[in-house]
Amino acid sequence: MDLHLSRIRVDRPRPAFRERYCGIISDGCGDVVDCGFCNGTAVCGGAGVANVCGCLPESCEQLSVECGPTTDNCGNALDCGDPCPAPESCGGGGVVNVCGVPGTGPFDLSGVVGCEGVFNPSQILDYHLTLPAGDWSAVLADDPATDPEVARQAQFHCNDEPPILVSIHRKRGGGTTKVGLKIDINAVVANQTYYGLKNLVLDNSVGCCEASDGDAGDMLREYLAWQMMRLSGTVSSRFVFVNLYVNGELLGVIGNVEAVDKVFLDDRFADDSGWLYKKSGGPGDGLKTHESDGLAGADPYDDYFCFWSSSGGGPDTCATPADVAATLSEHLMLDQMLRFGAVNAMVANSDSPIFKDNNYYYYDWPGTRAYLPWDLDTCMKDLNTSVFDAGSSKFVSVLFPTWEDDYDQILTALLSEPLTLAAIHQELDRVLAVTGAAISADPFLSASPADEIESLKTYWATRHAAVTAQVQGH
């Protein structure tokens, strides 16, 4: 009898493959197979599945990350928070994910004396510009309401240093003779820097487009606002006073505010490859990096913020995402934003966040978006401005529903530690000691610096108590 033998298919487990499995595993037939070790940084069972190679997430401590957003070594977002004690902030010293004091990064221009101490508030330097009289007249005549375009070459030097060749143009703003100026260090001499800086910004604290050549009270208020930003741990520019001479003639005291440019970005974030935007309500607003390299519209970090009107300087193009409470911290440097807003609220700066969508820079980069203060010249004129009731600002409508308690905690901490009334008065005493004589000698300032300082002390005695009461009652 013929027997027809048909083939019977038996499904058996396939052998384990090294690119997926690891360790000792059953072959499904009663034996075991040694699948060996994982390749690269993968760990056997690292993803929580036995005998499967996977990434083993690491904590902030294991990664030696002090603060801020990073990844867990497996590509997942990891928030290490901001445990930095004021005046330190995360990345403030120029190293990402490391606590540091803003302005003490690759070059510290605040803690040294002489001309190298460009931003040392405990001294006043003499800055000299020399250029043909006709060129200076052309700079003065440039329309301050527009983004000034008249640039002229000049010799610049500090104290008795040798001069260097620079380009100057008028800063948008007020003034007739003592006007705000921007000094471009490397516009004429390629790659030239001044103690590592490529730009100097001289600010007379006069709004656009007033004819006044300055008011001592306004100048001192702006000085104090910048110092309070610095003391709070906010990543911000530095501000000091200098004496300005043009063609040997003393024009008087003027503010030297640190430019927000690639040098600043590299100092604060150790990264200048991102997209920097400015918002101040003027024709010079918009993108400040990648303007001419073909990457102007290639900001990959801006897509998430389509619901935020400041994005790219344009209007909202989408609704606020439903999961904003869970996702915003992955895209925005929240502590910086809240701290920046808290100081603006304390100094009653009605022309800046959190009260108004104006006067700031923001930086999109491989870290989270950072908002940076600018133009602190509308401060300390109201005693009772609420630090919580900020109207319809997008900053408030997006942030307060989830992070108002965090904002409250930041205000509470600032009032009790770096921004006590005593600390504010100490800053006022310092600027009077350092700059008082120069203000008195200023040909365009008539007020007594001592009287202006006393007026500010009186203001802050009331304002500090009012803010404290608002926070305690919140």
mmCIF file with all atom_site columns, C-alpha atoms in Angstrom, residues 198-319:
data_model
loop_
_atom_site.group_PDB
_atom_site.id
_atom_site.type_symbol
_atom_site.label_atom_id
_atom_site.label_alt_id
_atom_site.label_comp_id
_atom_site.label_asym_id
_atom_site.label_entity_id
_atom_site.label_seq_id
_atom_site.pdbx_PDB_ins_code
_atom_site.Cartn_x
_atom_site.Cartn_y
_atom_site.Cartn_z
_atom_site.occupancy
_atom_site.B_iso_or_equiv
_atom_site.pdbx_formal_charge
_atom_site.auth_seq_id
_atom_site.auth_comp_id
_atom_site.auth_asym_id
_atom_site.auth_atom_id
_atom_site.pdbx_PDB_model_num
ATOM 1   C CA . LYS A 1 198 ? 31.036 93.777  19.198 1.00 0.00 ? 198 LYS A CA 1
ATOM 2   C CA . ASN A 1 199 ? 28.475 96.462  20.089 1.00 0.00 ? 199 ASN A CA 1
ATOM 3   C CA . LEU A 1 200 ? 28.016 99.176  22.687 1.00 0.00 ? 200 LEU A CA 1
ATOM 4   C CA . VAL A 1 201 ? 24.603 100.765 23.287 1.00 0.00 ? 201 VAL A CA 1
ATOM 5   C CA . LEU A 1 202 ? 24.479 104.209 24.912 1.00 0.00 ? 202 LEU A CA 1
ATOM 6   C CA . ASP A 1 203 ? 21.007 105.086 26.203 1.00 0.00 ? 203 ASP A CA 1
ATOM 7   C CA . ASN A 1 204 ? 19.868 108.529 27.385 1.00 0.00 ? 204 ASN A CA 1
ATOM 8   C CA . SER A 1 205 ? 16.588 107.201 28.895 1.00 0.00 ? 205 SER A CA 1
ATOM 9   C CA . VAL A 1 206 ? 14.573 109.610 26.736 1.00 0.00 ? 206 VAL A CA 1
ATOM 10  C CA . GLY A 1 207 ? 11.529 108.204 24.975 1.00 0.00 ? 207 GLY A CA 1
ATOM 11  C CA . CYS A 1 208 ? 10.854 108.621 21.287 1.00 0.00 ? 208 CYS A CA 1
ATOM 12  C CA . CYS A 1 209 ? 10.724 111.277 20.116 1.00 0.00 ? 209 CYS A CA 1
ATOM 13  C CA . GLU A 1 210 ? 11.127 113.884 22.842 1.00 0.00 ? 210 GLU A CA 1
ATOM 14  C CA . ALA A 1 211 ? 13.515 116.810 22.457 1.00 0.00 ? 211 ALA A CA 1
ATOM 15  C CA . SER A 1 212 ? 14.788 116.528 26.035 1.00 0.00 ? 212 SER A CA 1
ATOM 16  C CA . ASP A 1 213 ? 18.437 115.605 26.538 1.00 0.00 ? 213 ASP A CA 1
ATOM 17  C CA . GLY A 1 214 ? 17.705 113.645 29.656 1.00 0.00 ? 214 GLY A CA 1
ATOM 18  C CA . ASP A 1 215 ? 16.205 113.697 33.113 1.00 0.00 ? 215 ASP A CA 1
ATOM 19  C CA . ALA A 1 216 ? 18.203 112.553 36.142 1.00 0.00 ? 216 ALA A CA 1
ATOM 20  C CA . GLY A 1 217 ? 15.191 110.897 37.742 1.00 0.00 ? 217 GLY A CA 1
ATOM 21  C CA . ASP A 1 218 ? 14.361 108.889 34.616 1.00 0.00 ? 218 ASP A CA 1
ATOM 22  C CA . MET A 1 219 ? 17.974 107.808 34.240 1.00 0.00 ? 219 MET A CA 1
ATOM 23  C CA . LEU A 1 220 ? 18.219 106.659 37.854 1.00 0.00 ? 220 LEU A CA 1
ATOM 24  C CA . ARG A 1 221 ? 14.916 104.779 37.606 1.00 0.00 ? 221 ARG A CA 1
ATOM 25  C CA . GLU A 1 222 ? 16.123 102.893 34.548 1.00 0.00 ? 222 GLU A CA 1
ATOM 26  C CA . TYR A 1 223 ? 19.441 102.144 36.248 1.00 0.00 ? 223 TYR A CA 1
ATOM 27  C CA . LEU A 1 224 ? 17.659 100.713 39.282 1.00 0.00 ? 224 LEU A CA 1
ATOM 28  C CA . ALA A 1 225 ? 15.269 98.627  37.160 1.00 0.00 ? 225 ALA A CA 1
ATOM 29  C CA . TRP A 1 226 ? 18.209 96.957  35.406 1.00 0.00 ? 226 TRP A CA 1
ATOM 30  C CA . GLN A 1 227 ? 19.980 96.318  38.715 1.00 0.00 ? 227 GLN A CA 1
ATOM 31  C CA . MET A 1 228 ? 16.808 94.725  40.094 1.00 0.00 ? 228 MET A CA 1
ATOM 32  C CA . MET A 1 229 ? 16.640 92.452  37.046 1.00 0.00 ? 229 MET A CA 1
ATOM 33  C CA . ARG A 1 230 ? 20.228 91.435  37.708 1.00 0.00 ? 230 ARG A CA 1
ATOM 34  C CA . LEU A 1 231 ? 19.695 90.872  41.441 1.00 0.00 ? 231 LEU A CA 1
ATOM 35  C CA . SER A 1 232 ? 16.570 88.786  40.779 1.00 0.00 ? 232 SER A CA 1
ATOM 36  C CA . GLY A 1 233 ? 18.510 86.192  38.799 1.00 0.00 ? 233 GLY A CA 1
ATOM 37  C CA . THR A 1 234 ? 16.761 87.095  35.546 1.00 0.00 ? 234 THR A CA 1
ATOM 38  C CA . VAL A 1 235 ? 18.946 86.560  32.494 1.00 0.00 ? 235 VAL A CA 1
ATOM 39  C CA . SER A 1 236 ? 19.267 90.163  31.351 1.00 0.00 ? 236 SER A CA 1
ATOM 40  C CA . SER A 1 237 ? 21.545 92.882  30.074 1.00 0.00 ? 237 SER A CA 1
ATOM 41  C CA . ARG A 1 238 ? 23.815 94.841  32.391 1.00 0.00 ? 238 ARG A CA 1
ATOM 42  C CA . PHE A 1 239 ? 23.525 98.621  32.763 1.00 0.00 ? 239 PHE A CA 1
ATOM 43  C CA . VAL A 1 240 ? 25.989 101.199 34.076 1.00 0.00 ? 240 VAL A CA 1
ATOM 44  C CA . PHE A 1 241 ? 26.608 104.916 33.652 1.00 0.00 ? 241 PHE A CA 1
ATOM 45  C CA . VAL A 1 242 ? 29.486 106.452 31.681 1.00 0.00 ? 242 VAL A CA 1
ATOM 46  C CA . ASN A 1 243 ? 30.575 110.013 30.915 1.00 0.00 ? 243 ASN A CA 1
ATOM 47  C CA . LEU A 1 244 ? 30.318 110.689 27.173 1.00 0.00 ? 244 LEU A CA 1
ATOM 48  C CA . TYR A 1 245 ? 32.594 113.137 25.354 1.00 0.00 ? 245 TYR A CA 1
ATOM 49  C CA . VAL A 1 246 ? 32.243 113.976 21.650 1.00 0.00 ? 246 VAL A CA 1
ATOM 50  C CA . ASN A 1 247 ? 35.134 115.826 20.032 1.00 0.00 ? 247 ASN A CA 1
ATOM 51  C CA . GLY A 1 248 ? 36.433 116.727 23.475 1.00 0.00 ? 248 GLY A CA 1
ATOM 52  C CA . GLU A 1 249 ? 33.156 118.246 24.677 1.00 0.00 ? 249 GLU A CA 1
ATOM 53  C CA . LEU A 1 250 ? 31.416 116.713 27.691 1.00 0.00 ? 250 LEU A CA 1
ATOM 54  C CA . LEU A 1 251 ? 27.871 115.685 26.830 1.00 0.00 ? 251 LEU A CA 1
ATOM 55  C CA . GLY A 1 252 ? 27.358 114.225 30.272 1.00 0.00 ? 252 GLY A CA 1
ATOM 56  C CA . VAL A 1 253 ? 26.157 111.020 31.876 1.00 0.00 ? 253 VAL A CA 1
ATOM 57  C CA . ILE A 1 254 ? 24.589 108.356 29.677 1.00 0.00 ? 254 ILE A CA 1
ATOM 58  C CA . GLY A 1 255 ? 23.615 104.739 30.246 1.00 0.00 ? 255 GLY A CA 1
ATOM 59  C CA . ASN A 1 256 ? 25.701 101.901 28.833 1.00 0.00 ? 256 ASN A CA 1
ATOM 60  C CA . VAL A 1 257 ? 23.293 98.988  28.407 1.00 0.00 ? 257 VAL A CA 1
ATOM 61  C CA . GLU A 1 258 ? 24.600 95.615  27.292 1.00 0.00 ? 258 GLU A CA 1
ATOM 62  C CA . ALA A 1 259 ? 23.614 94.801  23.717 1.00 0.00 ? 259 ALA A CA 1
ATOM 63  C CA . VAL A 1 260 ? 21.558 91.666  23.138 1.00 0.00 ? 260 VAL A CA 1
ATOM 64  C CA . ASP A 1 261 ? 23.508 90.148  20.259 1.00 0.00 ? 261 ASP A CA 1
ATOM 65  C CA . LYS A 1 262 ? 25.455 86.992  19.460 1.00 0.00 ? 262 LYS A CA 1
ATOM 66  C CA . VAL A 1 263 ? 28.114 87.854  22.033 1.00 0.00 ? 263 VAL A CA 1
ATOM 67  C CA . PHE A 1 264 ? 25.393 88.113  24.681 1.00 0.00 ? 264 PHE A CA 1
ATOM 68  C CA . LEU A 1 265 ? 23.783 84.845  23.563 1.00 0.00 ? 265 LEU A CA 1
ATOM 69  C CA . ASP A 1 266 ? 27.076 82.979  23.675 1.00 0.00 ? 266 ASP A CA 1
ATOM 70  C CA . ASP A 1 267 ? 27.827 84.410  27.124 1.00 0.00 ? 267 ASP A CA 1
ATOM 71  C CA . ARG A 1 268 ? 24.447 83.564  28.661 1.00 0.00 ? 268 ARG A CA 1
ATOM 72  C CA . PHE A 1 269 ? 23.465 80.378  26.818 1.00 0.00 ? 269 PHE A CA 1
ATOM 73  C CA . ALA A 1 270 ? 26.782 79.097  25.432 1.00 0.00 ? 270 ALA A CA 1
ATOM 74  C CA . ASP A 1 271 ? 24.981 78.983  22.081 1.00 0.00 ? 271 ASP A CA 1
ATOM 75  C CA . ASP A 1 272 ? 24.509 81.709  19.472 1.00 0.00 ? 272 ASP A CA 1
ATOM 76  C CA . SER A 1 273 ? 23.163 79.524  16.657 1.00 0.00 ? 273 SER A CA 1
ATOM 77  C CA . GLY A 1 274 ? 19.482 80.232  17.287 1.00 0.00 ? 274 GLY A CA 1
ATOM 78  C CA . TRP A 1 275 ? 16.942 82.815  16.165 1.00 0.00 ? 275 TRP A CA 1
ATOM 79  C CA . LEU A 1 276 ? 16.840 86.102  18.103 1.00 0.00 ? 276 LEU A CA 1
ATOM 80  C CA . TYR A 1 277 ? 13.818 88.407  17.768 1.00 0.00 ? 277 TYR A CA 1
ATOM 81  C CA . LYS A 1 278 ? 13.140 91.897  19.093 1.00 0.00 ? 278 LYS A CA 1
ATOM 82  C CA . LYS A 1 279 ? 9.776  93.468  19.963 1.00 0.00 ? 279 LYS A CA 1
ATOM 83  C CA . SER A 1 280 ? 9.745  97.142  20.947 1.00 0.00 ? 280 SER A CA 1
ATOM 84  C CA . GLY A 1 281 ? 7.098  98.718  18.742 1.00 0.00 ? 281 GLY A CA 1
ATOM 85  C CA . GLY A 1 282 ? 9.582  100.268 16.320 1.00 0.00 ? 282 GLY A CA 1
ATOM 86  C CA . PRO A 1 283 ? 10.758 99.762  12.736 1.00 0.00 ? 283 PRO A CA 1
ATOM 87  C CA . GLY A 1 284 ? 13.814 97.875  13.981 1.00 0.00 ? 284 GLY A CA 1
ATOM 88  C CA . ASP A 1 285 ? 11.735 95.002  15.329 1.00 0.00 ? 285 ASP A CA 1
ATOM 89  C CA . GLY A 1 286 ? 11.981 91.451  14.079 1.00 0.00 ? 286 GLY A CA 1
ATOM 90  C CA . LEU A 1 287 ? 14.710 88.931  13.450 1.00 0.00 ? 287 LEU A CA 1
ATOM 91  C CA . LYS A 1 288 ? 18.195 89.885  14.662 1.00 0.00 ? 288 LYS A CA 1
ATOM 92  C CA . THR A 1 289 ? 20.114 86.769  13.652 1.00 0.00 ? 289 THR A CA 1
ATOM 93  C CA . HIS A 1 290 ? 20.063 84.714  10.424 1.00 0.00 ? 290 HIS A CA 1
ATOM 94  C CA . GLU A 1 291 ? 18.787 87.772  8.556  1.00 0.00 ? 291 GLU A CA 1
ATOM 95  C CA . SER A 1 292 ? 20.977 87.172  5.501  1.00 0.00 ? 292 SER A CA 1
ATOM 96  C CA . ASP A 1 293 ? 22.130 83.546  5.571  1.00 0.00 ? 293 ASP A CA 1
ATOM 97  C CA . GLY A 1 294 ? 19.025 81.999  4.057  1.00 0.00 ? 294 GLY A CA 1
ATOM 98  C CA . LEU A 1 295 ? 17.723 80.721  7.400  1.00 0.00 ? 295 LEU A CA 1
ATOM 99  C CA . ALA A 1 296 ? 15.449 83.640  8.268  1.00 0.00 ? 296 ALA A CA 1
ATOM 100 C CA . GLY A 1 297 ? 12.296 81.560  7.885  1.00 0.00 ? 297 GLY A CA 1
ATOM 101 C CA . ALA A 1 298 ? 13.744 78.306  9.123  1.00 0.00 ? 298 ALA A CA 1
ATOM 102 C CA . ASP A 1 299 ? 13.264 78.678  12.879 1.00 0.00 ? 299 ASP A CA 1
ATOM 103 C CA . PRO A 1 300 ? 12.223 75.122  13.839 1.00 0.00 ? 300 PRO A CA 1
ATOM 104 C CA . TYR A 1 301 ? 11.365 76.126  17.394 1.00 0.00 ? 301 TYR A CA 1
ATOM 105 C CA . ASP A 1 302 ? 8.752  78.683  16.379 1.00 0.00 ? 302 ASP A CA 1
ATOM 106 C CA . ASP A 1 303 ? 6.151  76.203  15.129 1.00 0.00 ? 303 ASP A CA 1
ATOM 107 C CA . TYR A 1 304 ? 4.934  75.300  18.609 1.00 0.00 ? 304 TYR A CA 1
ATOM 108 C CA . PHE A 1 305 ? 4.320  78.967  19.455 1.00 0.00 ? 305 PHE A CA 1
ATOM 109 C CA . CYS A 1 306 ? 1.837  79.599  16.639 1.00 0.00 ? 306 CYS A CA 1
ATOM 110 C CA . PHE A 1 307 ? -0.694 80.503  19.357 1.00 0.00 ? 307 PHE A CA 1
ATOM 111 C CA . TRP A 1 308 ? 1.581  83.197  20.827 1.00 0.00 ? 308 TRP A CA 1
ATOM 112 C CA . SER A 1 309 ? 1.244  86.546  19.046 1.00 0.00 ? 309 SER A CA 1
ATOM 113 C CA . SER A 1 310 ? 4.915  87.407  19.544 1.00 0.00 ? 310 SER A CA 1
ATOM 114 C CA . SER A 1 311 ? 6.064  84.436  17.479 1.00 0.00 ? 311 SER A CA 1
ATOM 115 C CA . GLY A 1 312 ? 8.180  85.685  14.607 1.00 0.00 ? 312 GLY A CA 1
ATOM 116 C CA . GLY A 1 313 ? 6.651  89.120  15.108 1.00 0.00 ? 313 GLY A CA 1
ATOM 117 C CA . GLY A 1 314 ? 3.407  87.982  13.478 1.00 0.00 ? 314 GLY A CA 1
ATOM 118 C CA . PRO A 1 315 ? -0.173 87.306  14.618 1.00 0.00 ? 315 PRO A CA 1
ATOM 119 C CA . ASP A 1 316 ? -1.518 84.098  16.133 1.00 0.00 ? 316 ASP A CA 1
ATOM 120 C CA . THR A 1 317 ? -2.004 81.371  13.542 1.00 0.00 ? 317 THR A CA 1
ATOM 121 C CA . CYS A 1 318 ? -3.485 78.688  15.780 1.00 0.00 ? 318 CYS A CA 1
ATOM 122 C CA . ALA A 1 319 ? -5.383 78.252  19.017 1.00 0.00 ? 319 ALA A CA 1
#
